[in-house]
Amino acid sequence: MNVVEKILRAHLVEGDPAKDAEIGIRIDQTLTQDATGTMAYLQFEAMGVGRIKNDLAVSYVDHNTVQIGYENADDHDFLASVARKYGIIYSKAGNGICHQLHLERFGKPGTTLLGSDSHTPTGGGIGQIAIGAGGIDIAVAMAGGAFYLPSPKVRAIRLKGRLRRGVSAKDVILKVLERYGTKGNVGWIFEYTGPGVATLDVPSRATITNMGAELGVTTSVFPSDDVTRQFLTAQGRGRDFVRIEPDKNAKYDDEFVIDLGKIEPMAAAPHSPGNIITVASMKGVRVNQIMIGSCTNSSYRDIRTVAQMLKGRHVADDVEVGIACGSRQVVNMLAADGSLAILIKAGCRILENACGFCIGAHMSPATNAVSLRTNNRNFEGRSGTKSAKVYLVSPETAAASALSGTFTASKGTTPVPAPRRFPVDDAMFLYRDTAGKGVKGAKIVRGPNIAPVPKGVALPRDVKGVVAIKVGDKITTDHIMPAGARLKYRSNVPEYSKYVFEPCDATFHDRCMDNKAKGIANVIVAGESYGQGSSREHAALCPMYLGVKAVIAKSIERIHRANLINFGIVPFEFEDPADYDAIEQGDGLTLDGIRSAVEGDGLLVVKGDRRSFKVVARLSDREKRLLLCGGLLASL
Ligand code: MIC
Ligand code: SF4
């Protein structure tokens, strides 16, 4: 067996992984972050379970930490009170970014982790099957329920050789993205294997599995080997180590070989993590801003590397350089070894160890600026500046470019050795003593920013609708439900719903509310790979609130498709993608017999104003049940 099979088989509760159908797995650990967590816990509360039923649940606060106005702070208080009541560990704002912290302090090889954040696969760096999902799926897992996924196909990414100086893990994952792109990978898990694996430390492995999210795969995983053991031992968690390696004759559905020694510094050009170029091809082009950090590249290894490169030098006059570390542990280590002083002296702006710039919460670049960033997404406008050109690069490229003020490939620096002992301080993880048990009768704190979760209604027999919006290919959940300045409304669905599709068409909300008032259903028409990116279930929940009953797309990405079903929106695909061209925004659509189509084989003939066309929703029995009663919450 390969690593994926070993872990999935040990957690299987339903289905047969050998068949091309849905399987159900037991979830050992869950994580949430504040921006998706409030909704996840409101839904958990609505399930009426007295305390968590899985092994470990951690609630992190890392996204909404800017606290302009009362909303973010209201959310934090709510999350802390929920954690105490239900036996969840609470990570205070300032402790760090969920994925970095979970890797450091909780992730265990051979276990399953479900997180309400698409970069949860960071845990794959220590041999964990770590999957991103919508908040309500996390709520179900905390209540002891299974998580369902299509039985995965496994691709071996066979690594050989060793990286050259100046080249690092970010360049490896950009190479994989160059080969496989950001669409068409739904249902796959990428398993890293081969002799090159042993040359990569845990933070590097985690960078690679983290950004596997951009491929749209279910998750990515490395084996758990001596390097993993060393990392866990240095974190004082040697007891959590188990060895999990593929059998000698392990089989895979496909294979891709990468010679690490041949990789050169790479970049993802605007506006997709799949637009891959080499740094050399941009040599000399001026850069205005450089942001280092995010859950992809914010480990001690990464920031120490940057400090070594900036030592005794100063960043170019006309660039702005910001650094956000992944955790308090990282900051403490940099403070202790003098790196922090080097970075300050070099003219870097030291930011809070949180998501911050990555989610467009602050540090937006200037109009038309070129911004080099070590994070994982460069969707148009995500930085907060629509006209900015964001390139994703390694910490080495970022540091070399900070010094020159232009795109510069790094010549490298002395490799940072894996620390023998990390300074462990868990003081900002609260409620460890009541973890798993909770405090019966504890009060939940609910400020005015915490609104109740709306419930879906049963799917009607027929639907009379209208194309409320027609969008193109690769529409991300950042297009559907923008973050940045709007992020603070995450706990208030009626308010947040005002911004659905704001980056594409700010009139969407009003149009939908008008239709809803007239009893006309809203339908979204989209191209390929609809719903890429973030796990935010609000991209389904808010459209549900606006009366959206169906999405008709050429193809839909995994997490978003699951979220649509969880909120009672039918995810149809065109039988013939060419029909997409024959539909316009504003067209009337009649979906007669939609309920019996969902009950049956998912096939439906839609009557449009211009002509009729066929759509299909391929659904498991479980998914059919959810859709028929109006979503997961309505089904309970
Ligand atoms: C992201 O990187 O897009 C986010 C913000 O972390 C999201 C979660 C969210 O929208 O809250 C993700 O990756 O799932
Ligand atoms: Fe936070 Fe950015 Fe990572 Fe999302 S991708 S979890 S916003 S650091």
XYZ file of C-alpha atoms in Angstrom, residues 11-504:
494
model
C -9.946 5.369 9.212
C -12.558 3.924 6.878
C -16.115 3.830 8.231
C -18.109 3.563 5.007
C -17.604 2.576 1.383
C -14.847 0.796 -0.480
C -11.735 2.759 -1.471
C -11.180 0.397 -4.401
C -14.456 1.541 -5.996
C -15.007 4.787 -7.801
C -17.551 6.101 -5.270
C -17.811 8.064 -2.061
C -16.054 6.866 1.109
C -16.595 7.951 4.709
C -13.629 8.354 7.084
C -13.268 8.928 10.814
C -11.736 12.277 11.719
C -9.270 12.341 14.629
C -8.470 16.044 14.800
C -10.274 19.212 13.702
C -9.138 22.790 13.344
C -10.988 25.982 12.647
C -9.842 29.548 12.160
C -11.879 32.568 13.234
C -13.163 33.623 9.794
C -14.792 30.248 9.143
C -14.959 29.152 12.783
C -17.802 31.316 14.030
C -20.189 29.750 11.498
C -18.815 26.246 12.163
C -19.482 26.607 15.893
C -22.915 28.197 15.411
C -23.758 25.093 13.389
C -22.173 22.814 16.005
C -24.342 24.495 18.644
C -27.424 23.946 16.479
C -26.584 20.205 16.457
C -27.176 20.112 20.212
C -24.147 17.970 21.151
C -22.899 18.609 24.699
C -19.171 18.436 23.973
C -16.783 17.478 21.186
C -16.600 13.791 20.324
C -13.383 13.644 18.281
C -9.862 13.318 19.788
C -8.831 16.962 19.527
C -10.409 20.197 18.322
C -8.491 23.465 18.135
C -10.008 26.889 17.439
C -7.420 29.350 16.093
C -7.686 33.116 15.769
C -5.443 34.334 12.964
C -7.491 35.865 10.125
C -9.493 38.728 11.615
C -6.982 40.278 13.995
C -6.924 43.872 12.782
C -9.933 44.775 14.966
C -11.162 47.967 13.342
C -14.593 48.265 14.949
C -16.126 45.814 17.397
C -16.847 42.932 15.011
C -13.531 41.014 15.165
C -13.316 41.280 18.944
C -16.940 40.087 19.266
C -16.022 37.045 17.207
C -12.973 36.290 19.384
C -15.043 36.438 22.585
C -17.682 34.177 21.076
C -15.054 31.658 19.930
C -13.313 31.610 23.326
C -16.594 30.996 25.154
C -17.598 28.208 22.764
C -14.173 26.558 23.177
C -14.452 26.532 26.949
C -17.967 25.129 26.922
C -17.438 22.297 24.438
C -13.884 21.123 25.223
C -12.038 22.820 22.387
C -8.520 24.271 22.729
C -8.510 28.015 21.961
C -5.483 29.660 20.353
C -5.523 33.388 21.124
C -4.869 36.071 18.523
C -1.117 36.681 18.442
C -0.218 33.015 18.916
C 0.192 32.517 15.179
C -1.291 31.112 11.982
C -3.391 27.958 12.379
C -1.477 25.717 9.957
C 1.990 26.590 11.254
C 0.818 26.200 14.871
C -0.965 22.926 14.246
C 2.121 21.472 12.575
C 4.304 22.581 15.483
C 2.121 21.546 18.390
C -0.630 19.056 17.475
C -0.378 17.325 14.089
C 0.350 13.578 14.337
C 1.548 11.271 11.569
C -0.969 8.623 10.540
C -4.001 10.543 11.808
C -6.732 12.449 9.978
C -7.257 16.184 10.348
C -10.214 18.127 8.971
C -9.958 21.918 8.951
C -12.255 24.743 7.908
C -9.510 26.222 5.802
C -8.298 25.073 2.394
C -4.632 25.040 3.486
C -5.237 22.397 6.151
C -3.162 19.980 3.964
C -0.090 21.667 5.518
C -0.344 18.720 7.962
C 0.631 16.433 5.076
C 4.178 17.626 5.788
C 4.283 15.297 8.806
C 2.426 12.380 7.263
C -1.093 13.344 8.251
C -4.091 13.075 5.927
C -5.193 16.669 6.399
C -8.156 17.941 4.399
C -9.839 21.328 4.014
C -13.653 21.504 4.124
C -16.550 23.806 4.881
C -17.314 24.748 8.493
C -20.398 22.561 8.748
C -18.367 19.472 7.808
C -16.004 20.323 10.665
C -19.005 20.692 12.989
C -20.183 17.204 11.971
C -16.692 15.765 12.585
C -16.567 17.395 16.041
C -19.928 15.772 16.758
C -18.324 12.418 15.930
C -19.692 12.084 12.388
C -17.732 10.820 9.390
C -16.315 12.955 6.595
C -17.219 11.940 3.053
C -14.981 12.281 0.045
C -14.778 10.717 -3.383
C -12.518 7.668 -3.206
C -9.241 9.304 -4.261
C -6.871 8.503 -7.073
C -3.273 8.743 -5.886
C -0.464 10.253 -7.933
C 3.133 9.652 -6.847
C 5.328 12.722 -7.140
C 8.681 10.991 -7.163
C 11.490 13.286 -6.040
C 15.100 12.584 -6.871
C 18.301 14.590 -6.431
C 18.733 17.587 -4.150
C 17.785 21.270 -4.449
C 20.493 23.706 -5.486
C 21.379 26.704 -3.305
C 18.898 29.539 -3.721
C 16.119 27.114 -4.680
C 13.608 25.902 -2.091
C 10.308 24.138 -1.440
C 8.219 26.964 -2.931
C 9.964 26.395 -6.262
C 9.134 22.675 -6.054
C 5.410 23.240 -5.612
C 5.436 25.922 -8.326
C 7.009 23.285 -10.586
C 4.170 20.882 -9.745
C 1.671 23.676 -10.471
C 3.395 24.319 -13.798
C 2.761 20.684 -14.730
C -0.778 20.194 -13.360
C -2.294 23.700 -13.185
C -5.143 24.828 -10.954
C -7.968 22.893 -12.577
C -8.711 19.303 -13.479
C -7.172 17.762 -10.342
C -10.391 17.191 -8.397
C -10.439 13.794 -6.665
C -6.650 13.280 -6.629
C -4.253 13.037 -3.714
C -0.591 13.752 -4.434
C 1.830 11.567 -2.456
C 5.476 12.666 -2.392
C 7.925 9.804 -2.509
C 11.381 8.807 -3.781
C 14.917 9.428 -2.531
C 14.621 13.223 -2.743
C 12.081 13.231 0.112
C 14.815 12.648 2.712
C 16.593 15.859 1.601
C 13.616 18.046 2.587
C 13.002 19.127 6.189
C 9.481 19.241 7.664
C 8.854 22.986 7.069
C 9.799 22.497 3.395
C 7.487 19.497 3.082
C 4.704 21.521 4.700
C 5.217 24.364 2.188
C 4.685 21.858 -0.611
C 1.573 20.202 0.842
C 0.156 23.597 1.871
C 0.204 24.924 -1.649
C -1.105 21.656 -3.048
C -4.423 23.358 -2.244
C -3.871 25.520 -5.325
C -3.919 22.390 -7.518
C -7.446 21.644 -6.318
C -6.422 18.171 -5.080
C -8.086 16.602 -2.031
C -4.788 16.753 -0.167
C -1.036 16.089 -0.458
C 1.081 13.977 1.843
C 4.687 13.070 2.638
C 5.750 9.862 4.384
C 6.572 9.970 8.085
C 10.267 9.088 8.360
C 13.425 9.921 10.321
C 13.128 13.603 9.343
C 9.601 13.649 10.811
C 10.833 11.937 13.966
C 13.577 14.528 14.389
C 11.078 17.399 13.975
C 8.590 15.969 16.481
C 11.334 15.172 18.983
C 12.668 18.732 18.696
C 9.113 19.945 19.457
C 9.133 17.745 22.573
C 6.585 15.445 20.898
C 8.699 12.375 20.116
C 5.862 10.200 21.501
C 3.595 11.340 18.640
C 5.886 9.795 16.034
C 4.891 6.749 14.012
C 6.692 5.672 10.870
C 4.482 5.538 7.767
C 6.193 4.836 4.496
C 4.906 3.313 1.269
C 5.490 -0.432 0.835
C 8.267 -1.298 -1.625
C 5.760 -2.488 -4.222
C 3.184 0.254 -3.516
C 0.955 1.048 -6.487
C -0.140 4.479 -7.670
C -2.668 5.597 -10.294
C -0.073 7.835 -11.904
C 3.436 9.131 -11.392
C 5.415 12.310 -12.050
C 9.177 12.433 -11.554
C 10.938 15.630 -10.486
C 14.704 16.002 -10.384
C 15.139 18.506 -7.549
C 18.604 19.417 -8.821
C 17.148 20.760 -12.075
C 14.612 23.144 -10.538
C 15.347 26.854 -10.850
C 13.727 29.781 -8.995
C 10.108 30.036 -10.119
C 7.252 32.502 -9.753
C 3.469 32.437 -10.192
C 2.528 35.466 -12.292
C -0.723 37.464 -11.967
C -3.506 36.466 -11.406
C -3.323 32.730 -10.756
C -1.043 30.378 -8.804
C -1.039 28.294 -11.974
C 0.605 30.963 -14.227
C 4.138 29.705 -13.776
C 7.253 31.486 -15.085
C 10.922 31.521 -14.070
C 12.357 34.354 -11.988
C 15.114 34.652 -14.618
C 12.494 35.600 -17.230
C 11.615 38.689 -15.136
C 15.215 39.655 -14.332
C 15.625 43.379 -13.688
C 11.892 44.205 -13.624
C 11.162 46.724 -10.835
C 9.390 45.650 -7.704
C 7.472 47.946 -5.327
C 6.528 45.720 -2.455
C 7.756 42.459 -0.919
C 5.705 40.540 1.643
C 7.241 37.562 3.400
C 5.205 35.129 5.501
C 1.717 33.475 5.389
C 1.035 29.832 6.222
C 3.094 28.741 3.192
C 6.472 30.257 4.056
C 6.653 31.534 7.609
C 8.655 28.878 9.455
C 11.861 29.523 11.358
C 13.747 27.974 8.436
C 12.234 30.473 6.000
C 12.560 33.685 7.993
C 16.029 32.788 9.294
C 17.093 32.254 5.659
C 15.830 35.751 4.814
C 17.677 37.215 7.821
C 20.933 35.552 6.767
C 20.576 37.088 3.316
C 19.798 40.592 4.643
C 22.477 40.582 7.347
C 24.474 43.819 7.383
C 22.593 45.166 4.351
C 19.570 47.354 3.743
C 16.526 46.813 1.525
C 16.364 48.969 -1.620
C 15.053 52.505 -1.024
C 11.990 52.207 -3.216
C 10.688 48.869 -1.967
C 8.514 48.244 1.047
C 9.293 44.966 2.822
C 6.949 43.369 5.363
C 7.536 40.205 7.379
C 4.832 38.181 9.184
C 6.068 35.082 11.011
C 3.942 31.963 11.333
C 3.982 31.632 15.092
C 5.171 32.990 18.398
C 7.676 30.157 18.533
C 9.214 31.400 15.280
C 9.337 34.998 16.550
C 10.943 33.896 19.818
C 13.622 31.923 17.992
C 14.379 34.845 15.683
C 14.596 37.147 18.689
C 16.934 34.764 20.504
C 19.380 34.244 17.618
C 19.558 37.909 16.554
C 17.632 37.493 13.287
C 14.877 39.859 14.356
C 17.409 42.629 14.989
C 18.968 41.961 11.566
C 15.577 42.273 9.861
C 14.693 45.469 11.694
C 18.095 46.950 10.885
C 17.680 45.991 7.229
C 14.509 48.116 7.069
C 11.809 45.453 7.151
C 8.405 46.189 8.652
C 7.710 43.530 11.278
C 4.037 42.553 11.229
C 1.870 40.499 13.552
C 2.199 36.715 13.212
C -1.191 36.311 11.539
C -2.742 35.990 8.058
C -2.848 39.786 7.584
C -1.458 40.721 4.197
C -2.244 37.317 2.651
C -5.991 37.805 2.998
C -5.890 41.505 2.063
C -6.594 42.585 5.646
C -3.844 45.206 5.403
C -0.623 46.057 3.503
C -2.438 46.499 0.181
C 0.024 47.564 -2.522
C -0.185 50.905 -4.363
C -2.083 51.341 -7.636
C -0.470 49.273 -10.412
C 2.292 48.166 -8.032
C 4.314 44.986 -8.465
C 4.202 42.985 -5.240
C 6.337 39.867 -4.636
C 4.807 37.648 -1.978
C 5.678 34.303 -0.435
C 2.047 33.317 0.158
C -0.026 30.939 -1.908
C -2.692 32.927 -3.779
C -2.437 35.864 -6.160
C -6.035 36.120 -7.356
C -6.898 39.499 -8.822
C -7.725 41.979 -6.062
C -7.035 39.571 -3.153
C -4.268 41.891 -1.929
C -6.867 44.659 -1.641
C -5.620 46.456 -4.789
C -7.272 45.351 -8.006
C -4.656 46.887 -10.300
C -1.674 45.433 -8.399
C 0.361 42.654 -9.969
C 1.121 40.008 -7.362
C 3.815 37.381 -8.025
C 4.284 34.388 -5.726
C 7.920 33.527 -4.995
C 10.187 31.747 -2.502
C 11.637 33.500 0.574
C 15.057 33.355 -1.116
C 13.804 35.170 -4.235
C 11.918 37.646 -2.008
C 15.065 38.464 0.000
C 17.332 38.813 -3.046
C 14.750 41.060 -4.728
C 14.329 43.154 -1.551
C 18.013 44.038 -1.727
C 18.082 44.913 -5.423
C 14.558 46.347 -5.816
C 14.089 44.207 -8.931
C 13.239 40.555 -9.684
C 16.391 38.715 -8.637
C 17.088 34.996 -8.345
C 18.993 34.263 -5.168
C 22.451 32.709 -5.153
C 21.489 31.182 -1.823
C 22.894 31.215 1.642
C 24.096 28.653 4.173
C 21.238 26.172 4.728
C 19.477 26.633 8.067
C 19.922 23.388 10.022
C 16.790 21.786 11.516
C 16.713 22.983 15.166
C 17.568 20.290 17.749
C 15.118 21.794 20.277
C 12.344 24.244 19.598
C 11.495 26.555 22.515
C 8.050 25.304 23.497
C 5.597 27.679 25.176
C 1.931 26.742 24.959
C 0.689 29.554 27.191
C -1.450 31.110 24.438
C -3.400 27.882 23.944
C -6.266 28.217 26.424
C -8.550 25.564 27.948
C -6.064 22.716 27.611
C -7.182 21.397 31.011
C -10.810 21.084 29.860
C -9.922 19.841 26.340
C -12.287 17.075 25.243
C -14.499 17.549 28.312
C -15.714 21.134 28.278
C -17.431 23.062 31.048
C -21.107 22.155 31.406
C -23.411 25.155 31.696
C -20.694 27.651 30.660
C -22.185 30.758 29.083
C -21.656 31.616 25.425
C -20.808 35.268 24.779
C -22.706 36.671 21.793
C -22.089 40.266 20.725
C -24.184 42.027 18.047
C -21.918 40.748 15.250
C -23.022 37.154 15.887
C -26.205 36.540 13.893
C -28.092 33.226 13.812
C -27.356 30.804 10.908
C -30.132 30.632 8.311
C -31.511 27.172 7.510
C -32.318 25.958 4.013
C -35.769 24.854 2.855
C -36.709 21.582 1.137
C -36.085 21.423 -2.620
C -39.371 22.115 -4.458
C -40.721 19.863 -7.216
C -40.160 22.465 -9.928
C -38.117 25.648 -10.007
C -38.857 28.745 -12.048
C -35.695 30.767 -12.160
C -33.553 33.354 -13.833
C -29.832 33.532 -14.637
C -28.879 35.994 -11.907
C -25.261 36.114 -13.099
C -23.128 34.525 -15.802
C -19.420 34.267 -15.015
C -16.412 32.791 -16.833
C -13.757 30.149 -16.049
C -11.769 29.760 -12.808
C -14.078 31.870 -10.666
C -12.633 31.664 -7.156
C -14.467 31.834 -3.861
C -12.695 35.217 -3.446
C -14.780 36.419 -6.424
C -17.969 34.930 -4.994
C -17.501 36.033 -1.386
C -14.724 38.614 -1.033
C -12.578 38.756 2.108
C -10.312 41.773 2.898
C -12.406 44.690 4.129
C -15.572 42.544 4.062
C -14.135 39.748 6.196
C -15.492 41.151 9.406
C -19.061 40.236 8.436
C -18.368 36.494 8.443
C -20.554 35.901 11.502
C -23.482 37.881 10.111
C -24.947 36.238 7.013
C -27.579 38.893 6.099
C -24.883 41.594 6.221
C -22.160 39.581 4.433
C -24.640 38.558 1.714
C -24.681 42.162 0.489
C -21.227 41.560 -0.982
C -21.780 38.292 -2.889
C -20.024 38.635 -6.284
C -19.024 42.207 -5.412
C -15.736 41.983 -7.404
C -17.654 40.819 -10.529
